[in-house]
Tab-separated table of C-alpha atoms and ligand atoms in Angstrom:
chain	number	residue	atom	x	y	z
A	1430	MET	CA	-7.601	11.725	-16.410
A	1431	ILE	CA	-5.749	13.180	-18.876
A	1432	PHE	CA	-2.502	13.605	-16.490
A	1433	THR	CA	-0.144	16.426	-16.349
A	1434	THR	CA	3.410	16.513	-14.352
A	1435	ASP	CA	1.642	20.235	-12.407
A	1436	PRO	CA	1.628	19.843	-8.914
A	1437	ALA	CA	-1.990	21.898	-9.752
A	1438	PHE	CA	-3.207	18.203	-11.308
A	1439	ALA	CA	-2.216	16.424	-8.604
A	1440	LYS	CA	-4.554	19.435	-6.132
A	1441	HIS	CA	-7.503	19.528	-8.394
A	1442	ALA	CA	-7.924	15.461	-8.683
A	1443	ASP	CA	-8.096	15.443	-4.779
A	1444	ASP	CA	-10.279	18.164	-5.052
A	1445	ASN	CA	-12.659	16.351	-7.361
A	1446	ASP	CA	-12.393	12.943	-5.554
A	1447	GLU	CA	-15.104	11.327	-4.673
A	1448	LEU	CA	-13.642	9.240	-2.546
A	1449	LYS	CA	-11.276	12.177	-0.149
A	1450	GLU	CA	-14.154	11.953	2.637
A	1451	PHE	CA	-12.791	8.253	3.705
A	1452	ARG	CA	-9.229	9.116	4.525
A	1453	LYS	CA	-11.174	11.061	8.025
A	1454	LYS	CA	-12.578	6.992	7.918
A	1455	PHE	CA	-8.572	5.613	9.357
A	1456	ILE	CA	-5.483	6.653	11.706
A	1457	ILE	CA	-3.233	8.271	10.112
A	1458	PRO	CA	-0.159	7.006	11.259
A	1459	GLN	CA	2.117	10.302	12.721
A	1460	ARG	CA	5.822	11.703	13.285
A	1461	GLN	CA	6.764	14.778	15.677
A	1462	GLY	CA	2.701	15.475	14.584
A	1463	LYS	CA	2.979	15.599	10.798
A	1464	GLU	CA	0.898	12.726	8.865
A	1465	GLN	CA	2.770	10.063	7.199
A	1466	ILE	CA	2.289	8.680	3.915
A	1467	TYR	CA	1.643	5.655	3.938
A	1468	PHE	CA	1.951	3.118	0.669
A	1469	LEU	CA	1.823	0.449	2.315
A	1470	GLY	CA	-2.023	-0.386	2.264
A	1471	ASN	CA	-1.136	-4.106	0.227
A	1472	SER	CA	0.927	-5.159	3.616
A	1473	LEU	CA	-0.673	-3.581	6.251
A	1474	GLY	CA	-3.441	-1.246	5.663
A	1475	LEU	CA	-4.473	1.512	8.871
A	1476	GLN	CA	-6.900	0.912	11.411
A	1477	PRO	CA	-9.620	2.404	10.921
A	1478	ILE	CA	-10.694	5.272	13.266
A	1479	THR	CA	-14.132	2.912	13.853
A	1480	THR	CA	-12.204	-0.730	14.557
A	1481	ASN	CA	-11.532	0.551	17.691
A	1482	ALA	CA	-14.818	0.989	19.075
A	1483	ALA	CA	-15.793	-2.773	17.572
A	1484	ILE	CA	-13.806	-4.109	19.422
A	1485	LYS	CA	-14.370	-2.831	22.935
A	1486	GLU	CA	-18.889	-4.237	22.331
A	1487	VAL	CA	-17.486	-7.295	21.911
A	1488	LEU	CA	-15.581	-6.517	24.536
A	1489	ASP	CA	-18.750	-5.651	26.366
A	1490	GLN	CA	-20.799	-8.179	25.950
A	1491	TRP	CA	-18.443	-10.077	27.326
A	1492	SER	CA	-18.283	-8.336	30.109
A	1493	TYR	CA	-22.392	-8.599	30.418
A	1494	TYR	CA	-23.401	-11.784	28.992
A	1495	GLY	CA	-20.571	-14.141	29.831
A	1496	VAL	CA	-20.727	-17.004	27.108
A	1497	GLU	CA	-24.391	-15.802	26.688
A	1498	GLY	CA	-22.696	-13.110	24.346
A	1499	PHE	CA	-23.061	-16.369	21.891
A	1500	PHE	CA	-27.237	-15.783	22.198
A	1501	GLU	CA	-28.204	-13.113	23.897
A	1502	GLY	CA	-27.783	-9.060	23.229
A	1503	GLU	CA	-27.625	-6.734	20.651
A	1504	LYS	CA	-25.382	-8.728	18.139
A	1505	PRO	CA	-25.181	-12.818	19.535
A	1506	TRP	CA	-21.972	-14.028	18.614
A	1507	LEU	CA	-23.506	-17.098	17.297
A	1508	HIS	CA	-25.130	-14.776	13.911
A	1509	PHE	CA	-21.790	-12.861	13.976
A	1510	HIS	CA	-20.898	-13.919	10.526
A	1511	ASP	CA	-23.965	-12.963	8.593
A	1512	GLN	CA	-22.822	-9.405	8.794
A	1513	LEU	CA	-19.558	-10.416	6.914
A	1514	THR	CA	-20.682	-12.907	3.954
A	1515	GLY	CA	-22.397	-9.533	2.547
A	1516	PRO	CA	-19.653	-6.842	2.206
A	1517	LEU	CA	-17.597	-9.497	1.773
A	1518	SER	CA	-20.123	-10.795	-1.102
A	1519	LYS	CA	-19.813	-8.053	-3.281
A	1520	ILE	CA	-15.628	-8.058	-2.801
A	1521	ALA	CA	-14.927	-10.913	-3.764
A	1522	GLY	CA	-18.492	-11.867	-7.276
A	1523	ALA	CA	-19.612	-14.037	-4.568
A	1524	LYS	CA	-22.729	-15.612	-3.415
A	1525	PRO	CA	-23.037	-14.716	0.702
A	1526	ALA	CA	-23.368	-18.017	0.961
A	1527	GLU	CA	-20.187	-19.008	-0.882
A	1528	ILE	CA	-17.910	-17.113	1.861
A	1529	VAL	CA	-16.281	-17.649	4.959
A	1530	VAL	CA	-15.061	-15.735	6.931
A	1531	MET	CA	-11.927	-18.224	9.551
A	1532	ASN	CA	-8.608	-18.666	10.231
A	1533	HIS	CA	-5.619	-17.336	8.529
A	1534	LEU	CA	-4.829	-17.153	4.880
A	1535	THR	CA	-2.818	-20.066	4.873
A	1536	VAL	CA	-4.552	-22.429	7.230
A	1537	ASN	CA	-6.945	-21.777	4.559
A	1538	LEU	CA	-5.307	-22.700	1.453
A	1539	HIS	CA	-4.357	-25.825	3.947
A	1540	LEU	CA	-7.974	-26.706	4.089
A	1541	LEU	CA	-9.088	-26.224	0.381
A	1542	MET	CA	-6.243	-28.569	-0.560
A	1543	ALA	CA	-7.747	-31.161	1.776
A	1544	SER	CA	-10.937	-30.625	0.372
A	1545	PHE	CA	-10.053	-29.989	-3.539
A	1546	TYR	CA	-6.193	-31.629	-4.823
A	1547	ARG	CA	-7.650	-34.869	-4.868
A	1548	PRO	CA	-4.725	-36.757	-7.510
A	1549	LEU	CA	-5.938	-39.648	-8.533
A	1550	GLY	CA	-3.490	-42.355	-10.280
A	1551	LYS	CA	-1.067	-40.775	-12.645
A	1552	ARG	CA	-3.314	-37.594	-12.416
A	1553	ASN	CA	-1.619	-35.858	-9.085
A	1554	LYS	CA	0.067	-32.393	-10.516
A	1555	ILE	CA	-0.581	-29.068	-9.540
A	1556	ILE	CA	0.457	-25.812	-11.878
A	1557	CYS	CA	1.423	-22.614	-9.281
A	1558	GLU	CA	3.326	-19.578	-10.417
A	1559	ALA	CA	7.337	-19.462	-10.132
A	1560	LYS	CA	8.314	-17.475	-7.212
A	1561	ALA	CA	4.588	-17.463	-4.891
A	1562	PHE	CA	4.854	-16.251	-1.515
A	1563	PRO	CA	6.979	-18.298	0.334
A	1564	SER	CA	3.551	-19.940	2.993
A	1565	ASP	CA	2.419	-21.254	-0.424
A	1566	GLN	CA	5.558	-22.562	-1.907
A	1567	TYR	CA	6.039	-24.644	1.849
A	1568	MET	CA	2.194	-24.939	1.818
A	1569	LEU	CA	2.251	-26.634	-1.554
A	1570	GLU	CA	5.815	-28.577	-1.164
A	1571	THR	CA	4.469	-29.889	2.706
A	1572	HIS	CA	0.616	-30.933	0.662
A	1573	VAL	CA	2.373	-32.587	-1.357
A	1574	LYS	CA	4.476	-34.750	1.015
A	1575	HIS	CA	1.591	-35.467	3.235
A	1576	TYR	CA	0.610	-37.666	0.114
A	1577	GLY	CA	3.464	-39.775	-0.499
A	1578	PHE	CA	4.781	-37.531	-3.834
A	1579	ASP	CA	7.466	-35.489	-4.947
A	1580	PRO	CA	7.148	-32.041	-4.978
A	1581	ALA	CA	10.073	-31.636	-7.768
A	1582	ALA	CA	8.248	-33.605	-9.476
A	1583	THR	CA	4.325	-32.652	-9.052
A	1584	ILE	CA	4.236	-29.405	-8.148
A	1585	ILE	CA	5.114	-27.507	-12.209
A	1586	GLU	CA	6.138	-24.065	-11.790
A	1587	VAL	CA	5.713	-21.732	-14.190
A	1588	HIS	CA	8.130	-18.778	-15.187
A	1589	PRO	CA	9.074	-16.127	-16.993
A	1590	ARG	CA	10.703	-15.346	-19.948
A	1591	GLU	CA	15.008	-14.901	-19.881
A	1592	GLY	CA	15.303	-11.419	-19.500
A	1593	GLU	CA	11.367	-10.543	-18.793
A	1594	ASN	CA	9.396	-10.007	-15.352
A	1595	ILE	CA	6.681	-11.123	-15.826
A	1596	ILE	CA	4.760	-14.629	-16.567
A	1597	ARG	CA	2.986	-14.249	-19.711
A	1598	HIS	CA	-0.527	-15.435	-19.514
A	1599	GLU	CA	-0.601	-18.074	-22.962
A	1600	ASP	CA	3.000	-19.401	-21.044
A	1601	ILE	CA	-0.096	-20.283	-18.378
A	1602	LEU	CA	-1.616	-21.854	-21.140
A	1603	GLN	CA	1.034	-23.332	-23.041
A	1604	LYS	CA	2.199	-25.177	-19.647
A	1605	ILE	CA	-2.131	-26.519	-18.463
A	1606	ASP	CA	-2.437	-27.468	-21.806
A	1607	GLU	CA	0.998	-29.669	-22.258
A	1608	HIS	CA	0.294	-31.378	-18.619
A	1609	LYS	CA	-2.736	-31.572	-19.828
A	1610	GLU	CA	-3.372	-35.322	-18.608
A	1611	GLU	CA	-1.840	-35.755	-15.653
A	1612	LEU	CA	-2.969	-32.014	-13.968
A	1613	THR	CA	-5.376	-31.871	-11.070
A	1614	LEU	CA	-5.519	-28.638	-9.543
A	1615	VAL	CA	-3.992	-24.948	-10.730
A	1616	LEU	CA	-2.931	-23.103	-7.613
A	1617	TRP	CA	-2.154	-19.811	-8.726
A	1618	GLY	CA	-2.155	-16.151	-7.263
A	1619	GLY	CA	-4.305	-12.931	-8.471
A	1620	VAL	CA	-1.780	-9.952	-8.096
A	1621	ASN	CA	1.123	-11.418	-7.888
A	1622	TYR	CA	3.206	-9.921	-4.227
A	1623	TYR	CA	6.772	-8.699	-5.688
A	1624	THR	CA	5.752	-7.589	-8.988
A	1625	GLY	CA	2.615	-6.012	-8.434
A	1626	GLN	CA	1.367	-8.289	-12.143
A	1627	LEU	CA	-2.756	-8.795	-12.528
A	1628	PHE	CA	-3.567	-12.827	-13.412
A	1629	ASP	CA	-6.137	-13.660	-15.906
A	1630	ILE	CA	-7.899	-15.738	-13.233
A	1631	LYS	CA	-10.798	-15.790	-15.500
A	1632	ASN	CA	-9.198	-17.596	-17.855
A	1633	ILE	CA	-6.981	-19.448	-16.468
A	1634	THR	CA	-10.346	-21.249	-14.019
A	1635	LYS	CA	-11.633	-21.014	-18.533
A	1636	ALA	CA	-8.310	-23.947	-19.657
A	1637	ALA	CA	-8.275	-25.604	-16.257
A	1638	HIS	CA	-11.779	-26.623	-16.524
A	1639	ASP	CA	-11.002	-27.879	-20.817
A	1640	VAL	CA	-8.650	-30.310	-19.084
A	1641	GLY	CA	-10.176	-31.159	-17.156
A	1642	ALA	CA	-8.395	-29.537	-13.373
A	1643	ILE	CA	-9.952	-27.856	-10.500
A	1644	ALA	CA	-8.403	-23.731	-10.347
A	1645	GLY	CA	-7.992	-22.684	-7.016
A	1646	PHE	CA	-6.636	-18.651	-6.289
A	1647	ASP	CA	-4.529	-16.905	-3.370
A	1648	LEU	CA	-6.406	-13.268	-3.359
A	1649	ALA	CA	-4.388	-12.120	-0.488
A	1650	HIS	CA	-2.969	-9.107	-2.926
A	1651	ALA	CA	-5.980	-8.764	-5.070
A	1652	ALA	CA	-9.003	-8.834	-2.103
A	1653	GLY	CA	-10.311	-4.617	-1.370
A	1654	ASN	CA	-7.902	-4.090	-4.883
A	1655	VAL	CA	-9.042	-5.249	-7.413
A	1656	GLU	CA	-12.354	-7.047	-9.952
A	1657	LEU	CA	-13.625	-9.823	-8.841
A	1658	GLN	CA	-16.121	-11.790	-9.921
A	1659	LEU	CA	-15.109	-15.167	-8.263
A	1660	HIS	CA	-19.429	-17.020	-8.853
A	1661	GLU	CA	-19.340	-15.839	-12.072
A	1662	TRP	CA	-15.983	-16.742	-13.733
A	1663	ASN	CA	-16.185	-20.530	-12.254
A	1664	VAL	CA	-13.090	-20.342	-10.054
A	1665	ASP	CA	-13.407	-23.704	-7.230
A	1666	PHE	CA	-11.901	-21.921	-4.472
A	1667	ALA	CA	-10.266	-19.274	-3.000
A	1668	CYS	CA	-8.615	-17.546	-0.113
A	1669	TRP	CA	-7.609	-13.820	0.857
A	1670	CYS	CA	-6.449	-12.718	4.327
A	1671	SER	CA	-7.993	-9.809	5.233
A	1672	TYR	CA	-5.170	-7.414	7.147
A	1673	LYS	CA	-3.627	-6.390	3.646
A	1674	TYR	CA	-6.011	-4.470	1.300
A	1675	LEU	CA	-8.837	-5.277	3.979
A	1676	ASN	CA	-7.512	-3.168	6.269
A	1677	SER	CA	-8.877	-5.490	9.178
A	1678	GLY	CA	-6.198	-5.223	12.023
A	1679	PRO	CA	-2.211	-8.093	12.060
A	1680	GLY	CA	-2.988	-11.290	12.253
A	1681	ALA	CA	-6.898	-10.181	11.690
A	1682	VAL	CA	-9.068	-13.149	10.773
A	1683	ALA	CA	-8.801	-14.500	6.946
A	1684	GLY	CA	-11.460	-15.631	4.426
A	1685	ALA	CA	-12.886	-18.145	1.381
A	1686	PHE	CA	-14.584	-18.763	-1.695
A	1687	ILE	CA	-15.811	-22.513	-2.531
A	1688	HIS	CA	-18.397	-22.286	-5.333
A	1689	GLU	CA	-22.234	-23.044	-4.543
A	1690	ARG	CA	-22.152	-25.976	-6.602
A	1691	TYR	CA	-19.682	-27.690	-3.912
A	1692	ILE	CA	-21.019	-26.075	-0.957
A	1693	ALA	CA	-23.969	-28.328	-0.150
A	1694	ASP	CA	-22.701	-31.864	-0.958
A	1695	LYS	CA	-21.627	-33.399	1.460
A	1696	ASN	CA	-19.083	-35.452	-0.252
A	1697	VAL	CA	-16.708	-33.278	-0.539
A	1698	PRO	CA	-14.035	-33.805	1.393
A	1699	ARG	CA	-13.513	-31.798	4.223
A	1700	LEU	CA	-11.491	-31.302	7.434
A	1701	ALA	CA	-14.090	-31.251	9.711
A	1702	GLY	CA	-14.576	-29.034	13.074
A	1703	TRP	CA	-17.967	-28.423	15.078
A	1704	TRP	CA	-18.460	-25.318	13.745
A	1705	GLY	CA	-19.145	-26.509	10.325
A	1706	TYR	CA	-22.275	-28.292	11.299
A	1707	GLU	CA	-25.499	-27.549	10.438
A	1708	LYS	CA	-26.260	-24.802	12.872
A	1709	ALA	CA	-29.455	-25.715	13.722
A	1710	ALA	CA	-28.179	-28.462	15.102
A	1711	ARG	CA	-24.694	-27.760	16.263
A	1712	PHE	CA	-25.499	-27.995	19.644
A	1713	LYS	CA	-26.514	-31.181	19.575
A	1714	MET	CA	-23.658	-32.251	19.809
A	1715	GLU	CA	-24.154	-35.268	18.232
A	1716	LYS	CA	-21.976	-38.400	16.288
A	1717	GLY	CA	-21.674	-38.275	12.678
A	1718	PHE	CA	-20.357	-35.117	10.664
A	1719	LYS	CA	-23.068	-33.089	9.106
A	1720	PRO	CA	-22.101	-30.342	7.121
A	1721	SER	CA	-23.834	-26.528	7.174
A	1722	PRO	CA	-24.892	-26.175	3.613
A	1723	THR	CA	-22.936	-23.469	2.746
A	1724	ALA	CA	-19.456	-22.317	2.768
A	1725	GLU	CA	-19.741	-22.045	6.170
A	1726	GLY	CA	-19.691	-25.667	6.761
A	1727	TRP	CA	-15.667	-25.793	6.426
A	1728	GLN	CA	-15.549	-23.638	9.122
A	1729	LEU	CA	-13.194	-25.751	12.257
A	1730	SER	CA	-13.424	-23.656	15.413
A	1731	THR	CA	-15.325	-21.368	18.023
A	1732	PRO	CA	-14.926	-17.319	15.810
A	1733	PRO	CA	-12.515	-15.349	16.832
A	1734	MET	CA	-15.215	-12.927	18.067
A	1735	ILE	CA	-12.195	-9.624	18.250
A	1736	LEU	CA	-11.342	-9.650	15.306
A	1737	LEU	CA	-15.218	-11.014	13.234
A	1738	ALA	CA	-15.822	-7.540	14.725
A	1739	ALA	CA	-12.339	-5.519	13.861
A	1740	HIS	CA	-12.818	-7.402	10.668
A	1741	LYS	CA	-17.011	-5.844	10.052
A	1742	ALA	CA	-15.473	-2.467	10.903
A	1743	SER	CA	-13.451	-1.691	7.585
A	1744	LEU	CA	-15.896	-3.947	5.885
A	1745	GLU	CA	-18.385	-1.194	6.189
A	1746	ILE	CA	-15.758	1.511	5.173
A	1747	PHE	CA	-15.876	-0.835	1.825
A	1748	ASP	CA	-19.997	-0.522	1.490
A	1749	ALA	CA	-20.429	2.295	1.770
A	1750	ALA	CA	-17.435	3.213	-0.742
A	1751	GLY	CA	-18.323	0.601	-2.729
A	1752	MET	CA	-15.781	-1.639	-4.922
A	1753	ASP	CA	-16.153	-0.019	-8.532
A	1754	ARG	CA	-14.913	3.386	-7.207
A	1755	LEU	CA	-12.968	1.965	-5.285
A	1756	ILE	CA	-11.110	0.340	-8.326
A	1757	LYS	CA	-11.604	3.252	-10.091
A	1758	LYS	CA	-9.467	5.158	-8.315
A	1759	GLY	CA	-7.428	2.824	-7.279
A	1760	ASN	CA	-5.946	2.207	-10.867
A	1761	THR	CA	-5.757	5.719	-11.195
A	1762	LEU	CA	-3.910	6.221	-8.670
A	1763	SER	CA	-1.276	3.721	-9.687
A	1764	ASP	CA	-1.599	5.000	-12.802
A	1765	TYR	CA	-1.291	8.581	-11.909
A	1766	LEU	CA	2.365	7.507	-10.199
A	1767	ILE	CA	3.575	5.413	-13.460
A	1768	PHE	CA	3.019	7.897	-15.652
A	1769	LEU	CA	4.849	10.714	-13.214
A	1770	LEU	CA	8.163	7.838	-12.682
A	1771	THR	CA	7.663	7.777	-16.458
A	1772	LYS	CA	8.285	11.800	-17.179
A	1773	ILE	CA	11.604	11.102	-15.015
A	1774	ASN	CA	12.598	8.950	-17.161
A	1775	GLN	CA	15.975	7.813	-15.421
A	1776	ASP	CA	17.569	4.882	-16.613
A	1777	ASN	CA	17.818	3.613	-13.158
A	1778	ILE	CA	14.897	2.542	-12.665
A	1779	GLN	CA	12.359	-0.131	-14.716
A	1780	ILE	CA	8.612	-0.393	-13.458
A	1781	LEU	CA	8.178	-3.884	-13.486
A	1782	THR	CA	4.087	-3.579	-12.531
A	1783	PRO	CA	2.291	-3.663	-16.645
A	1784	GLY	CA	-0.264	-2.239	-17.355
A	1785	HIS	CA	-2.217	-0.149	-14.720
A	1786	LYS	CA	-4.743	-2.859	-13.032
A	1787	GLY	CA	-4.672	-2.610	-9.351
A	1788	CYS	CA	-2.919	-0.120	-6.992
A	1789	GLN	CA	0.382	-1.605	-6.310
A	1790	VAL	CA	3.574	-0.065	-8.128
A	1791	SER	CA	6.607	-2.188	-7.909
A	1792	LEU	CA	10.174	-0.603	-8.364
A	1793	LEU	CA	13.504	-1.540	-9.589
A	1794	PHE	CA	16.015	0.275	-9.290
A	1795	THR	CA	19.984	-0.899	-10.993
A	1796	LYS	CA	21.485	1.652	-9.107
A	1797	GLY	CA	21.040	3.575	-6.250
A	1798	GLY	CA	17.806	1.548	-4.454
A	1799	ARG	CA	18.743	1.350	-0.665
A	1800	GLN	CA	19.790	4.599	-0.605
A	1801	ILE	CA	16.796	6.007	-1.985
A	1802	PHE	CA	14.544	4.050	0.054
A	1803	GLU	CA	15.627	5.519	3.350
A	1804	GLU	CA	16.025	8.593	2.350
A	1805	LEU	CA	12.015	8.393	1.533
A	1806	SER	CA	11.542	6.818	5.430
A	1807	ARG	CA	13.794	10.309	6.477
A	1808	GLN	CA	10.881	11.911	4.317
A	1809	GLY	CA	8.344	10.198	6.302
A	1810	ILE	CA	7.091	8.221	3.031
A	1811	PHE	CA	6.454	4.723	3.677
A	1812	ALA	CA	7.544	1.902	1.012
A	1813	ASP	CA	8.772	-1.603	1.024
A	1814	TRP	CA	12.299	-2.951	0.469
A	1815	ARG	CA	12.798	-6.346	-1.670
A	1816	GLU	CA	16.197	-7.520	-2.410
A	1817	PRO	CA	18.306	-7.456	-5.082
A	1818	GLY	CA	16.369	-3.429	-5.467
A	1819	VAL	CA	12.564	-3.683	-6.010
A	1820	ILE	CA	10.673	-1.092	-4.187
A	1821	ARG	CA	6.831	-1.440	-3.524
A	1822	VAL	CA	4.045	1.034	-2.893
A	1823	ALA	CA	0.501	1.229	-2.790
A	1824	PRO	CA	-1.066	4.099	-3.124
A	1825	VAL	CA	-5.273	2.939	-2.125
A	1826	PRO	CA	-7.858	4.338	-2.557
A	1827	LEU	CA	-9.395	4.525	1.143
A	1828	TYR	CA	-6.685	6.937	2.533
A	1829	ASN	CA	-4.054	7.830	-0.062
A	1830	THR	CA	-4.179	11.274	-2.393
A	1831	PHE	CA	-2.836	12.786	-5.641
A	1832	GLU	CA	-0.873	14.625	-3.789
A	1833	GLU	CA	1.184	12.125	-2.007
A	1834	VAL	CA	1.969	10.260	-5.717
A	1835	TYR	CA	2.818	13.569	-6.647
A	1836	ARG	CA	5.589	13.830	-3.062
A	1837	PHE	CA	6.788	10.179	-3.842
A	1838	ALA	CA	7.585	11.246	-7.197
A	1839	GLU	CA	9.685	14.212	-6.736
A	1840	VAL	CA	11.095	12.546	-4.172
A	1841	ILE	CA	12.654	9.904	-7.040
A	1842	LYS	CA	13.082	12.818	-9.004
A	1843	LYS	CA	15.286	14.645	-6.714
A	1844	LEU	CA	17.219	11.605	-5.802
A	1845	SER	CA	18.018	10.197	-8.972
A	1846	ALA	CA	18.954	12.814	-11.093
B	80	LIG	C1	0.474	-12.036	2.816
B	80	LIG	C2	-0.056	-13.707	2.152
B	80	LIG	C3	0.405	-14.049	2.592
B	80	LIG	C4	0.938	-14.536	4.157
B	80	LIG	O1	-0.289	-15.669	4.800
B	80	LIG	P1	-0.359	-15.491	6.371
B	80	LIG	O2	-0.585	-17.367	6.479
B	80	LIG	O3	-2.089	-14.629	6.583
B	80	LIG	O4	0.347	-15.331	7.299
B	80	LIG	C5	0.479	-15.788	1.589
B	80	LIG	N1	0.714	-15.864	0.612
B	80	LIG	C6	-0.253	-14.994	-0.611
B	80	LIG	C7	0.543	-15.017	-1.945
B	80	LIG	C8	0.303	-13.396	-0.094
B	80	LIG	O5	0.545	-12.358	-0.070
C-alpha cells in the first residue's frame, strides 16, 4: 500500500478495509457520547459485545444445573476447553493438542519452568532479554533461587548495544554460542513490551537447540498480534495472556503451548493437579498421577468457566477474521502511523519500534513528551506513558481505523511544531 499524507487516503483505506465490519463487534469507550480513540489493545483489549451473553450463559447453566452443569446442558463445562483449542491453535500456529488454556501468564511460566528448566551439573544457565517484563524477571530470579543458584551468575541477559535501543539478533546468537557449554534454557519474548521489537522466534529456537538447550517464549505481546508457527518452528514451550490483543477481559484466563514431542511423555517432570489427569478417568480419584496425553496434562485446577466463556467470545471473532488478514491490517496500520510520523520530521521524536511487524509503535520524545501525552488524553486518545519519555500506541486491526491513526498523527504534529 502506498501511503500519502492526504486525509482522503485514510478515508479511502477505511472504506476499502475488508475487516471494517469487525469494529462493530466491540464496545468502543465513549465520553460525552463521543467514541474515543483506543490505542491500548496491547494492554487491555476492548470488550466484544458478545462477551456479556457468553458469561450469562455460564451463569444460567449454573442456575439451572448447579454442579451438573459440568456434564449437562448444551455445552457441558467438562468439555468447554475443546471449544478454545481450535481457534487458539490457529493463532499460535500449533496443533490443538499442544494448547492448554489455564491459569494466568506468570503462573504458567512457573509451571513450564518446572517442566523445562532442568539444570544438570554446570549446565544450569538461562539466557533472556535485558529489561524483560518485570514479572518474567521475578519469575526467573525466584525459580533459579528455588534451585539454590545465584541469579546473577545463572541468568545471562542480552542487552542492546551502547547507544542502541533494540537487541540485535546476531547478538542473541552470539551469546547463545558463547555459553553453549553451560546453557540449558533460552527464555525469550515474542514482542518486547516496551520497544515493540519483534524477535525471530524460529531462529532463536534453532540456535538454542543447536547447543542442546530448550527454547521457551513469553508471547504476551505476540499472541493475536503477529504470525506464530510454534509447532513448525519447533518451539519447546510458550505462554501468553489473553487480556491484551486477545480481548478476553481483565485478568483473563491464559494459554500455553507445549510441543507435541513432550505432551504424551509421562516422564516430563511437572507440578500436577487433578484436572491434568487422564480425562476419562479423572473422577475415579485414584492414587498416582496419570497425565492426560495432551497439553491438558499440565492443568491443575477446576477451570474458571466464566473466564473461559469470555475467552471463547473473543476467539470466535479471531476465527471469523482470520489471523492472515489481521496480521496484514495490523502491520499496515502501524506502517501508516510510522509513515505519518516520519513526515512530521521532528527531531524530538524517535521511533523505537524497528521495522513494521505487529501493531505496537513506541515513540521516544526527547522533550515535551509528558505534555504531548496529556494533550492526547484530553483529545480522547488512549495511549500509554512510560518514563522517561515513551508513548506507546497500538492501532489494532479488529477495531482501529486509518482515520484514527491520521488523527493521532495530527495531534502529534500540532504539538511538536
Ligand atoms: C503483560 C505481561 C505479563 C503479565 O503477566 P500476568 O501474569 O498476566 O499478570 C508478563 N510478561 C509479559 C512479557 C507481559 O507483557
